Tab-separated table of N, CA and C in Angstrom:
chain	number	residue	atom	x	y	z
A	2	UNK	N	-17.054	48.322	9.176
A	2	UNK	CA	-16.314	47.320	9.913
A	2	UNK	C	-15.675	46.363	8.917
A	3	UNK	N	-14.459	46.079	9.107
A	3	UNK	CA	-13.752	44.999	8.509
A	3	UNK	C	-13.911	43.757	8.385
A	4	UNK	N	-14.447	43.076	7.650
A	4	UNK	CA	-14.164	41.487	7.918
A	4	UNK	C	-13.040	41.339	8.550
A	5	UNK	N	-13.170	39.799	9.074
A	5	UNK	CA	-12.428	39.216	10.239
A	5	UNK	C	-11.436	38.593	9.476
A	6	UNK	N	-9.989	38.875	9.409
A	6	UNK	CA	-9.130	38.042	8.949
A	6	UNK	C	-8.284	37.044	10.219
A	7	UNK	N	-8.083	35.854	9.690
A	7	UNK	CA	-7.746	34.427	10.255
A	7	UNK	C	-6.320	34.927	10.497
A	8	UNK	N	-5.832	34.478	12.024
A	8	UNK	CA	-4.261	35.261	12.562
A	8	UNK	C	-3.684	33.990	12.782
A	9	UNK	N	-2.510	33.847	12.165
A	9	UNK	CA	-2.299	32.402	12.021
A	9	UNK	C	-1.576	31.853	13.333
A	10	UNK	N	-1.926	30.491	13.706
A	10	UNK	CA	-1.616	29.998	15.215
A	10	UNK	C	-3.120	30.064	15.896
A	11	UNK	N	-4.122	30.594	15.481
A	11	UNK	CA	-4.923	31.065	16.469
A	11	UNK	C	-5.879	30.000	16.658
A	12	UNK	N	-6.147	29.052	15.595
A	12	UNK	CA	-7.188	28.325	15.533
A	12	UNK	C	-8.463	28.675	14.455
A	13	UNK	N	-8.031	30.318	14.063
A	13	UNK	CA	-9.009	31.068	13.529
A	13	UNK	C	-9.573	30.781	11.950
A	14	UNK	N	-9.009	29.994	11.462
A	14	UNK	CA	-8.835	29.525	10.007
A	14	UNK	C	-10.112	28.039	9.440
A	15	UNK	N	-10.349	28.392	8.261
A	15	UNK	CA	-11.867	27.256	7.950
A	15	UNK	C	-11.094	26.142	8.397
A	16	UNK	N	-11.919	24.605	8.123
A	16	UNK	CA	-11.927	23.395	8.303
A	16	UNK	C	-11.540	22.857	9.272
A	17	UNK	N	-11.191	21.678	9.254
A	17	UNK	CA	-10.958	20.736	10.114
A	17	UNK	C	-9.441	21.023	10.677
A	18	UNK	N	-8.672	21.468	9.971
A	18	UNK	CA	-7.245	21.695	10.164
A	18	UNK	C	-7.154	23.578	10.644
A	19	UNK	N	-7.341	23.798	11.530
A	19	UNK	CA	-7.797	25.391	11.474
A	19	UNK	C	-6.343	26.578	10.988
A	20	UNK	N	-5.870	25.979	11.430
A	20	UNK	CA	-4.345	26.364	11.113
A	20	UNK	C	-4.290	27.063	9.269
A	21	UNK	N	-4.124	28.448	9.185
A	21	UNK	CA	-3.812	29.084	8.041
A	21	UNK	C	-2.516	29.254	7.245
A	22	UNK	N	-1.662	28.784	8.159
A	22	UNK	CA	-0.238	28.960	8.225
A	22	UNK	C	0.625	28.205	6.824
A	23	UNK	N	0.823	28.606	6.040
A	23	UNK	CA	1.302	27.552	4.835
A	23	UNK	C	2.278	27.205	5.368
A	24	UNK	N	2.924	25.862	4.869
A	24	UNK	CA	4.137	24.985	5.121
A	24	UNK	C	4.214	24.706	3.975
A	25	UNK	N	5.387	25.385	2.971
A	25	UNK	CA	5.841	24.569	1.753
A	25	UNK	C	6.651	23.559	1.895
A	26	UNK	N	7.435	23.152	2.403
A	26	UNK	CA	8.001	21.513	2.675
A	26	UNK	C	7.104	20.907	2.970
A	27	UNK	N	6.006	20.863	4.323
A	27	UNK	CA	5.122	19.788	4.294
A	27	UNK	C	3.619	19.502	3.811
A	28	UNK	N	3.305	20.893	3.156
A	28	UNK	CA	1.808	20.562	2.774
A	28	UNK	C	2.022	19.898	1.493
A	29	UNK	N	2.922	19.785	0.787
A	29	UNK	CA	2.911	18.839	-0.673
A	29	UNK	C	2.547	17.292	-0.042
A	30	UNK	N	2.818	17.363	1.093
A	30	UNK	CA	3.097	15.877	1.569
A	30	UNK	C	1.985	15.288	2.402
A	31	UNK	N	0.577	16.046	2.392
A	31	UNK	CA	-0.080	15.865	3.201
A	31	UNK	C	-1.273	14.827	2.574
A	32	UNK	N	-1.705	14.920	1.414
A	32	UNK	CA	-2.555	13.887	1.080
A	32	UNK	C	-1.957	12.789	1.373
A	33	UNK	N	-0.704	12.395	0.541
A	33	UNK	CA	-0.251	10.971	0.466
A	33	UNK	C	-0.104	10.706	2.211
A	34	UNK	N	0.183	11.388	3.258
A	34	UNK	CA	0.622	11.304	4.876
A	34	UNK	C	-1.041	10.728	4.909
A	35	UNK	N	-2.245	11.213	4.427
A	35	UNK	CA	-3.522	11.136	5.256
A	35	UNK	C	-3.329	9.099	4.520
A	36	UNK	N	-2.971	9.385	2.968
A	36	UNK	CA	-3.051	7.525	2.286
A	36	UNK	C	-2.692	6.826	3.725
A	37	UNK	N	-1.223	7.419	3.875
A	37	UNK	CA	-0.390	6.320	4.720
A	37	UNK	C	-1.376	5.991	6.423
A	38	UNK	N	-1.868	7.031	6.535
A	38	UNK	CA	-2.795	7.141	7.493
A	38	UNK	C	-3.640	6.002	7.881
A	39	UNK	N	-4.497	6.055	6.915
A	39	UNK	CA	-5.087	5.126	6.477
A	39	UNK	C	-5.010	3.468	5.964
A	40	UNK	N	-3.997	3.441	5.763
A	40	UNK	CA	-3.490	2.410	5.251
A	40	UNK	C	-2.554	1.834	6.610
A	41	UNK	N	-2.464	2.572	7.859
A	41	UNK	CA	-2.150	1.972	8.884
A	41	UNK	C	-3.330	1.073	9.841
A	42	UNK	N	-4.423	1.913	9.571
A	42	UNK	CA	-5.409	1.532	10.151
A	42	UNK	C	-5.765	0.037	9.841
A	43	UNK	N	-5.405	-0.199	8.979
A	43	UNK	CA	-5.367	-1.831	7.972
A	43	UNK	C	-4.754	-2.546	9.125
A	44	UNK	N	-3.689	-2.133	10.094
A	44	UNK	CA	-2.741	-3.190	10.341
A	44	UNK	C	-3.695	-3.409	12.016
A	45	UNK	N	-4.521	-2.626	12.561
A	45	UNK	CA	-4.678	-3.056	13.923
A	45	UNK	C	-5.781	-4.310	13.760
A	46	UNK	N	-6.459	-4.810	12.887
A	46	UNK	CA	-7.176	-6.175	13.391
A	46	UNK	C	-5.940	-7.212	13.522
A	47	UNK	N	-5.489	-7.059	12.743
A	47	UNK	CA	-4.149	-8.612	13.222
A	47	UNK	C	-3.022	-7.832	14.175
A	48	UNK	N	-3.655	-7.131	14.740
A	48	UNK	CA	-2.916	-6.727	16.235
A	48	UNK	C	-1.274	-6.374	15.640
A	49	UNK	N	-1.007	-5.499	14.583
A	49	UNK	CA	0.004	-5.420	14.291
A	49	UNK	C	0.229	-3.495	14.486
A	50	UNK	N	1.026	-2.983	14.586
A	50	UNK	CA	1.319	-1.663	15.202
A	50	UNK	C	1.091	-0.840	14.091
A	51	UNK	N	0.262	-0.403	13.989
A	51	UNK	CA	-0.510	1.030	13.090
A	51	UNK	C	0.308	1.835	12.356
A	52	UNK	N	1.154	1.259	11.722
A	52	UNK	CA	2.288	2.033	11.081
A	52	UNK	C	2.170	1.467	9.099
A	53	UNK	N	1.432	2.679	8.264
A	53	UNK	CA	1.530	3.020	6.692
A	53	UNK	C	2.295	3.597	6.420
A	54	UNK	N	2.642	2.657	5.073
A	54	UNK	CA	3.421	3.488	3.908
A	54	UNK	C	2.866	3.380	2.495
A	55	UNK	N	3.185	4.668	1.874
A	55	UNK	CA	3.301	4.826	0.512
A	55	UNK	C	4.093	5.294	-0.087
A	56	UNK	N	4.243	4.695	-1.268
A	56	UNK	CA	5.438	5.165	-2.238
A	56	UNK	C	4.885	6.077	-3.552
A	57	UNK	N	5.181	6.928	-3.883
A	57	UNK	CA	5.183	8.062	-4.864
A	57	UNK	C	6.457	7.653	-6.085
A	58	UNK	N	5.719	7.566	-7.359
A	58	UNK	CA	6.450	7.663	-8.358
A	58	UNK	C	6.820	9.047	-8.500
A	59	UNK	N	8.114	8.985	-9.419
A	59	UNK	CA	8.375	10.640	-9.810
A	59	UNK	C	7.550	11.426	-10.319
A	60	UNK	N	5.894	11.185	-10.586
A	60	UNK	CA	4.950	12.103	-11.179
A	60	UNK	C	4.073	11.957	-10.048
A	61	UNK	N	4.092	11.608	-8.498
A	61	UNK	CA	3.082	11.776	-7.603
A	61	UNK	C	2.334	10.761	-7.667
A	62	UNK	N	2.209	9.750	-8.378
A	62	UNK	CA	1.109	8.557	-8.530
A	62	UNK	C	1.550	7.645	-7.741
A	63	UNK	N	0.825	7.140	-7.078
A	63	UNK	CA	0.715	5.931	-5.945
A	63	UNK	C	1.355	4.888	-6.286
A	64	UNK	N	2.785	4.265	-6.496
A	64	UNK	CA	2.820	3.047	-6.582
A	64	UNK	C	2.756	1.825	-6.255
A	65	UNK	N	2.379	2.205	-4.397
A	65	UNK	CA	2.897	0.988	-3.889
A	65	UNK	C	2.068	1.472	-2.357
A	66	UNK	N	1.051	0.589	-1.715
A	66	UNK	CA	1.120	0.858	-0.217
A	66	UNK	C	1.228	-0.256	0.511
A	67	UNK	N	1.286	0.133	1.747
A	67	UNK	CA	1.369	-1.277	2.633
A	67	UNK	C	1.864	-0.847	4.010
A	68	UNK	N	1.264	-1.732	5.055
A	68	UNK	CA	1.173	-1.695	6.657
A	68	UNK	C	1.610	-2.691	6.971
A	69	UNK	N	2.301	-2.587	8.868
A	69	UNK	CA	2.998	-3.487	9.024
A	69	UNK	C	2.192	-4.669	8.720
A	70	UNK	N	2.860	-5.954	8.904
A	70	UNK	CA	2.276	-7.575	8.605
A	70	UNK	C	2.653	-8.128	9.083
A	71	UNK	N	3.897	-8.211	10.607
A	71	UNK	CA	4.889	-8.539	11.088
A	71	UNK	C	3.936	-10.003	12.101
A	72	UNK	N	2.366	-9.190	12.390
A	72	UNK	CA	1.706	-10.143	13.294
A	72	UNK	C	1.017	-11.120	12.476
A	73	UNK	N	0.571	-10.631	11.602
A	73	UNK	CA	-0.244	-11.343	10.538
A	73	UNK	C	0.659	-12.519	9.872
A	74	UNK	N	1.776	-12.413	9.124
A	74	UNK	CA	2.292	-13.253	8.562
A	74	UNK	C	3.465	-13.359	9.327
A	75	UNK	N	4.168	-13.361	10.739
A	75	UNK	CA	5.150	-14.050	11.720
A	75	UNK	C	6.566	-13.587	10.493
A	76	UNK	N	6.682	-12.639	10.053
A	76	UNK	CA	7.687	-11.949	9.119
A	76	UNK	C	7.982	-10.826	10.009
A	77	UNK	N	9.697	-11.182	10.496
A	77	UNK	CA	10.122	-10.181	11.507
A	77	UNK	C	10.122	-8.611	10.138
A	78	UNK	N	10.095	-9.005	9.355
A	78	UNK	CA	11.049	-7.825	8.489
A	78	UNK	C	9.638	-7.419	8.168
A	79	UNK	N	8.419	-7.511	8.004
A	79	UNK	CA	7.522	-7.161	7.347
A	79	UNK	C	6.721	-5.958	8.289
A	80	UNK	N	7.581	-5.173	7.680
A	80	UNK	CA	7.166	-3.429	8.654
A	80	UNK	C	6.763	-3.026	6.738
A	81	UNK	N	5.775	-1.903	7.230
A	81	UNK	CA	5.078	-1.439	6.397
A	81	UNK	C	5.847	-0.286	5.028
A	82	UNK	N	7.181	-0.141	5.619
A	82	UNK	CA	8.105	0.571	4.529
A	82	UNK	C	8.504	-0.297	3.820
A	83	UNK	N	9.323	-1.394	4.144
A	83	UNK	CA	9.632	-2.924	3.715
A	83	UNK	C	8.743	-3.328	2.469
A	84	UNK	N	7.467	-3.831	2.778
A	84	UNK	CA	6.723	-4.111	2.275
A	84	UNK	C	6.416	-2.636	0.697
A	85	UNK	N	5.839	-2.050	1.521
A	85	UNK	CA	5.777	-1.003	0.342
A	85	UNK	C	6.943	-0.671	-0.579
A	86	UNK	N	8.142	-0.581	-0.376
A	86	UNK	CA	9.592	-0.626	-0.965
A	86	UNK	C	9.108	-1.902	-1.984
A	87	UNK	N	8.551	-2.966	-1.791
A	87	UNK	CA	9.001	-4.573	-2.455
A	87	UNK	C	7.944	-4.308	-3.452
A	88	UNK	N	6.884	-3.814	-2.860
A	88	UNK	CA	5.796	-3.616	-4.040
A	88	UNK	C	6.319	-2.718	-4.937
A	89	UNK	N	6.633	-1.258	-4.607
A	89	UNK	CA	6.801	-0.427	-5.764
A	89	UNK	C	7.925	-0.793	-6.447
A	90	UNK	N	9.116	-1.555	-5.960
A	90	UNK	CA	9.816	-2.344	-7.206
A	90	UNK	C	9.165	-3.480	-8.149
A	91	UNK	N	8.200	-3.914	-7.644
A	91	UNK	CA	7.225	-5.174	-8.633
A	91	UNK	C	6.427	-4.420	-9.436
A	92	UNK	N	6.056	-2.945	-8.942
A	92	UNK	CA	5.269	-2.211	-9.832
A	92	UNK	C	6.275	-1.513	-10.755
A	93	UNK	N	7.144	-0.970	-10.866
A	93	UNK	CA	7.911	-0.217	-11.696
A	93	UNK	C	8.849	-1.364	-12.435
A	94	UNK	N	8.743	-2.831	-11.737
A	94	UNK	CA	9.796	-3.396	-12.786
A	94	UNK	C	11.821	-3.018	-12.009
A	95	UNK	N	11.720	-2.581	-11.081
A	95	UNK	CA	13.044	-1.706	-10.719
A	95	UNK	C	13.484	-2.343	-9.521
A	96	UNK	N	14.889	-2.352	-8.969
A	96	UNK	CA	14.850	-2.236	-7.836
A	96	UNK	C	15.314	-1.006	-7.330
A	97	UNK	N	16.036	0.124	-8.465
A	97	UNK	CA	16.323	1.264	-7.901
A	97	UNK	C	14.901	2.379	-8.124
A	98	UNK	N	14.453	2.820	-7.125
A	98	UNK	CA	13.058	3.687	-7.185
A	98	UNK	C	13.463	4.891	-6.709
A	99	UNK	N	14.018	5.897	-8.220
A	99	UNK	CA	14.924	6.461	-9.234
A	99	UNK	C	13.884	7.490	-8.787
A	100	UNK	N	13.602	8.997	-8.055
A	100	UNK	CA	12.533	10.072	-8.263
A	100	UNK	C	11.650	9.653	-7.363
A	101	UNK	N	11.512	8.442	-6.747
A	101	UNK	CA	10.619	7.989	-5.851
A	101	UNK	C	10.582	8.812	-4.411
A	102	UNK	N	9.370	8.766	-3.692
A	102	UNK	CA	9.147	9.108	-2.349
A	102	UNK	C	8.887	8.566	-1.628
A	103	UNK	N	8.849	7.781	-0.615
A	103	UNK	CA	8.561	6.979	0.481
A	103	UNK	C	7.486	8.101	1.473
A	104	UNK	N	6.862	7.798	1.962
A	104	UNK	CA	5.752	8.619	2.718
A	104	UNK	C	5.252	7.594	3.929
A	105	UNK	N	5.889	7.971	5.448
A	105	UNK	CA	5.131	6.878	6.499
A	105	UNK	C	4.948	7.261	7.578
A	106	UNK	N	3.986	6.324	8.434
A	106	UNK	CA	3.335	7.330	9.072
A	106	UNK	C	4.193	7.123	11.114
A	107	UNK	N	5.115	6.356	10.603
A	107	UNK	CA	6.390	7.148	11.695
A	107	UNK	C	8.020	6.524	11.299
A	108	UNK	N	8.810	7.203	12.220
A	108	UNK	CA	9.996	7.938	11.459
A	108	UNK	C	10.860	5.944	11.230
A	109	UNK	N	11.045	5.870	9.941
A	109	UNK	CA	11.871	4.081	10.129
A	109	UNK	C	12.774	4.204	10.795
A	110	UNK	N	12.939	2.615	11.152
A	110	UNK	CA	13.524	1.861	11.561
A	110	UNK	C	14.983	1.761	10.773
A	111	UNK	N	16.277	1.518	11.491
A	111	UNK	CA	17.631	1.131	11.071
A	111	UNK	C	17.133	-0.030	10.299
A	112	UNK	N	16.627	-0.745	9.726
A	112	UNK	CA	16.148	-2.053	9.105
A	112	UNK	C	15.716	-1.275	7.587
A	113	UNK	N	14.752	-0.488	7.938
A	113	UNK	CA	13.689	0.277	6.893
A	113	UNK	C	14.609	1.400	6.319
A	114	UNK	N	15.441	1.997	7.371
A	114	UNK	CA	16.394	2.864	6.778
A	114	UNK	C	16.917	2.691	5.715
A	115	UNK	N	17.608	1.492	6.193
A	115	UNK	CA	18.919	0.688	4.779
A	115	UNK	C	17.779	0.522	3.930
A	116	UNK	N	16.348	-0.283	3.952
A	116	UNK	CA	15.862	-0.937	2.984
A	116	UNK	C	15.777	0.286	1.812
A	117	UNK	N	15.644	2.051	2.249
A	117	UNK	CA	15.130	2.919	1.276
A	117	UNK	C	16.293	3.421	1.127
A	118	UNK	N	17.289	3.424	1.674
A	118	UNK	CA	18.313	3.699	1.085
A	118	UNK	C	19.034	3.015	0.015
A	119	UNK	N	19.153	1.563	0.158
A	119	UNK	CA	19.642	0.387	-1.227
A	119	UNK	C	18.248	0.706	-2.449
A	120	UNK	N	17.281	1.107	-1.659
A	120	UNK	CA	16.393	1.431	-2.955
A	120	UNK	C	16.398	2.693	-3.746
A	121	UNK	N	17.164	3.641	-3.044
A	121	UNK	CA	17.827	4.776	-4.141
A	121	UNK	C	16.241	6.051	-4.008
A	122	UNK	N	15.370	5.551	-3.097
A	122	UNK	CA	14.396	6.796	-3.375
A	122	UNK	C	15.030	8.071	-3.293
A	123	UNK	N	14.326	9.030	-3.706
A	123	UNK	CA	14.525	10.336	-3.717
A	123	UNK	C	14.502	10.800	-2.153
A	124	UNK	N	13.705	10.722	-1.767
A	124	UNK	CA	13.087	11.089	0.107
A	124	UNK	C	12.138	10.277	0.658
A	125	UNK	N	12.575	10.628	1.973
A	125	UNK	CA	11.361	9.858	2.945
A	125	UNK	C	10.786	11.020	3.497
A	126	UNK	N	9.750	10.480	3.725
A	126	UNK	CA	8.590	11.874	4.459
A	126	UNK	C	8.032	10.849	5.110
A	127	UNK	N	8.483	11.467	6.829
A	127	UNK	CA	7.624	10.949	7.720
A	127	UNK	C	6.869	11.772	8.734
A	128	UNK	N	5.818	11.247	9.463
A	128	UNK	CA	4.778	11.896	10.264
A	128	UNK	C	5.386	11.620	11.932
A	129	UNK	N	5.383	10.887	12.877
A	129	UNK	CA	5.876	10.924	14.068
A	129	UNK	C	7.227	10.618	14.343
A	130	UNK	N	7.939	10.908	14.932
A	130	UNK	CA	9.622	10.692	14.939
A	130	UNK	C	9.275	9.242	16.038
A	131	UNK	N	10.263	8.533	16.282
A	131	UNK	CA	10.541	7.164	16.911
A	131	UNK	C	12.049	7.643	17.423
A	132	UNK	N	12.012	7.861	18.930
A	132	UNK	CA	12.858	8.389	19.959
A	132	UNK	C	13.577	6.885	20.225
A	133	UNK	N	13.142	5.891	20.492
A	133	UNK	CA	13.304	4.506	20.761
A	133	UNK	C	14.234	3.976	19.460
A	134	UNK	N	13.599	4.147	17.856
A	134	UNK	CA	14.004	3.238	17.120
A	134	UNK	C	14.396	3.828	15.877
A	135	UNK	N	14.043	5.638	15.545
A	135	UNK	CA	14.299	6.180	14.509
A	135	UNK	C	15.786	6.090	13.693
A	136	UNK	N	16.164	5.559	12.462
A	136	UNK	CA	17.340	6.022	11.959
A	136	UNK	C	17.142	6.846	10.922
A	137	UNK	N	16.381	7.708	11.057
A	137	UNK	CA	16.006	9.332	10.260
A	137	UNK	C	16.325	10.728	10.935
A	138	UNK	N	17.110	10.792	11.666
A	138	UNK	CA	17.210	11.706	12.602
A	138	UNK	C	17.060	11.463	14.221
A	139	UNK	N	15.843	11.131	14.630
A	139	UNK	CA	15.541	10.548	15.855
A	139	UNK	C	17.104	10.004	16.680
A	140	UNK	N	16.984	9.099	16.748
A	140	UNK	CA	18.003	7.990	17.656
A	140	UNK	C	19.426	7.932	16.867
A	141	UNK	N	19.062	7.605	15.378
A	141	UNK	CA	20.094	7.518	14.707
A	141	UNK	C	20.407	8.304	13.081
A	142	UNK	N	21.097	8.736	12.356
A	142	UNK	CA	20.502	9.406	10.924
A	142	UNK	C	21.268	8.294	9.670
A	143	UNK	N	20.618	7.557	9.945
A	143	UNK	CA	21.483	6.232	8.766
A	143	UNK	C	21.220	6.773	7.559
A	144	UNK	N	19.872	7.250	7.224
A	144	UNK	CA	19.499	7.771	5.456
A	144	UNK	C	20.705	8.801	5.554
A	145	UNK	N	21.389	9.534	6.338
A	145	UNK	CA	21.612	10.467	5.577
A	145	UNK	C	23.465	10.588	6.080
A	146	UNK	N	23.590	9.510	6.603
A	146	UNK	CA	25.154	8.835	6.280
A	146	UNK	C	25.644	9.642	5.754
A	147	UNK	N	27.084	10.340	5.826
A	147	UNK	CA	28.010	10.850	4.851
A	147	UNK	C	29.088	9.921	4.152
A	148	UNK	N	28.923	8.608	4.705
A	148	UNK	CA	29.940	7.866	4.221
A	148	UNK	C	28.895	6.825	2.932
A	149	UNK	N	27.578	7.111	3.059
A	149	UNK	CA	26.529	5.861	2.009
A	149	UNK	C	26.928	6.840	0.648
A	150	UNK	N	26.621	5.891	-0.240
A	150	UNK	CA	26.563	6.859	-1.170
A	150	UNK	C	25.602	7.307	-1.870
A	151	UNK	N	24.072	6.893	-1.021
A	151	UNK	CA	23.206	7.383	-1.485
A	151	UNK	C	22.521	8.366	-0.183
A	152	UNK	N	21.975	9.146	-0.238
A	152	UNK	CA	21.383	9.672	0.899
A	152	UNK	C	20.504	10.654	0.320
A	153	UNK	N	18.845	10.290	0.992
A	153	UNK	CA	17.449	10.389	0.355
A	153	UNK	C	17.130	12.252	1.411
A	154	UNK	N	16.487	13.044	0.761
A	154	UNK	CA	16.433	14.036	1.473
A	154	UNK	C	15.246	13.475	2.837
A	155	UNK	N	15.154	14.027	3.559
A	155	UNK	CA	14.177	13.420	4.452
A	155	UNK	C	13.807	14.966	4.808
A	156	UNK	N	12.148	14.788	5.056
A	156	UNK	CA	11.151	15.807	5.148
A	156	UNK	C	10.285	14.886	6.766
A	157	UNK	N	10.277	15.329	7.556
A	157	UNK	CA	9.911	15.056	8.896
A	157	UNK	C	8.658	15.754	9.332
A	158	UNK	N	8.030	15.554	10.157
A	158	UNK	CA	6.621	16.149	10.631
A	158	UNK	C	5.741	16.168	9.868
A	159	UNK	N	5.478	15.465	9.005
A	159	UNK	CA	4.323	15.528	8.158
A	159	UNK	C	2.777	15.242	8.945
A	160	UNK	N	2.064	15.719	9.257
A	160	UNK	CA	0.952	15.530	9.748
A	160	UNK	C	1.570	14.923	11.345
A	161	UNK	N	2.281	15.305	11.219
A	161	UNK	CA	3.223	14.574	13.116
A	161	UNK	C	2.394	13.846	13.972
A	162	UNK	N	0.796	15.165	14.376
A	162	UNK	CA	0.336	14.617	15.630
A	162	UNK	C	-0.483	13.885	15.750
A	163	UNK	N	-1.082	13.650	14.051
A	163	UNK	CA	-2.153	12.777	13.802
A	163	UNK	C	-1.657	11.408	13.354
A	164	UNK	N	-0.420	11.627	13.481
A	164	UNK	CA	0.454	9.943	13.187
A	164	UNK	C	0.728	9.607	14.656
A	165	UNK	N	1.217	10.193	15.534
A	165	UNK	CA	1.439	10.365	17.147
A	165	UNK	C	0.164	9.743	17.952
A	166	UNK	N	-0.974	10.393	17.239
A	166	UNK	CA	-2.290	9.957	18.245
A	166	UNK	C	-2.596	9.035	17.757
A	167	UNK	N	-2.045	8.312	16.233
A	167	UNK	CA	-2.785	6.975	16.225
A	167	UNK	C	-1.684	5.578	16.723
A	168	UNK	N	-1.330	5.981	17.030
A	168	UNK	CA	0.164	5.052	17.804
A	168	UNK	C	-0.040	4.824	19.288
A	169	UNK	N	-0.208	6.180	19.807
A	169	UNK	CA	-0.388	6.285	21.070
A	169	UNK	C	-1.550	5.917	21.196
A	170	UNK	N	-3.189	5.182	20.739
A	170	UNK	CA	-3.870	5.312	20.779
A	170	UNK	C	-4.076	3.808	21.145
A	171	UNK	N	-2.974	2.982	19.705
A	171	UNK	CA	-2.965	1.576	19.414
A	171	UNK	C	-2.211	1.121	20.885
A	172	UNK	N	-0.960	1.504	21.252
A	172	UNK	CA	0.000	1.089	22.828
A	172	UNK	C	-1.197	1.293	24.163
A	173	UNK	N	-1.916	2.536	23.840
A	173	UNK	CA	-3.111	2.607	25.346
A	173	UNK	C	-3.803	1.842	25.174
A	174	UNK	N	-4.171	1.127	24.416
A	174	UNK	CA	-5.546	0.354	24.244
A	174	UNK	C	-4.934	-1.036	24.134
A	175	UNK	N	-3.764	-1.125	24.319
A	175	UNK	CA	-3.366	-2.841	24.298
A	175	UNK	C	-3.226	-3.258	26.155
């Protein structure tokens, strides 16, 4: 008799993630998606909307994280891409973040859009799309403008449903 090989879709596959199925666009992107994850969770005691980011230098190293703060410090602009954008320019010394990645854990805002676009990253990688407020594709595609003259590749669905259930989790419970 044959060992049992894992049929992908099935559920049939080790760990927590059962799924065998490789994704080369989004599994590069999945640790830093679990950071941003995490780093949303930061924002629900000051009742602020569960939304992390991290920024990736051009060698993968963490430069910069941060969650919204919008409730905490009464800063309309202080959404968690914002913030992380301001840090990884204080960390690199830059304001253009030249090879950089933005990583969050749903799709920005027309606000957050421009902010990573004047910042010249390389890409955004996000986890839940924003039907309401996205300018990554969603509602609107501002990063990727044909008339800007910068435009960041954008990588979408990163860990999608586990950015989805912690959103939807934070709106049911308010």
């Amino acid at each position: 008799m044959a060992p049992a090989v894992p049929v992908p879709g099935t559920g049939s596959g080790p760990g927590p993630n059962p799924d065998p199925v490789p994704d080369p666009l989004r599994d590069p992107w999945r640790d830093a998606m679990r950071l941003a994850l995490d780093e949303a969770d930061a924002a629900g005691p000051a009742g602020d909307v569960p939304v992390g980011a991290v920024v990736l230098g051009p060698d993968g190293e963490v430069l910069a994280r941060a969650h919204n703060e919008r409730e905490a410090t009464g800063d309309p602009t202080a959404h968690a891409e914002v913030l992380a954008l301001r840090r990884a320019a204080a960390a690199t010394g830059e304001w253009r973040l030249t090879g950089c990645t933005l990583v969050v854990t749903l799709e920005p805002c027309v606000m957050c859009a421009g902010a990573l676009v004047q910042s010249r990253v390389e890409r955004v990688v996000f986890g839940a799309p924003d039907e309401k407020a996205g300018a990554a594709g969603s509602l609107w595609d501002l990063v990727r403008d044909r008339r800007l003259n910068h435009r960041p590749e954008v990588v979408h669905g990163v860990l999608g449903e586990e950015c989805a259930r912690q959103l939807t989790a934070f709106f049911r419970d308010r």
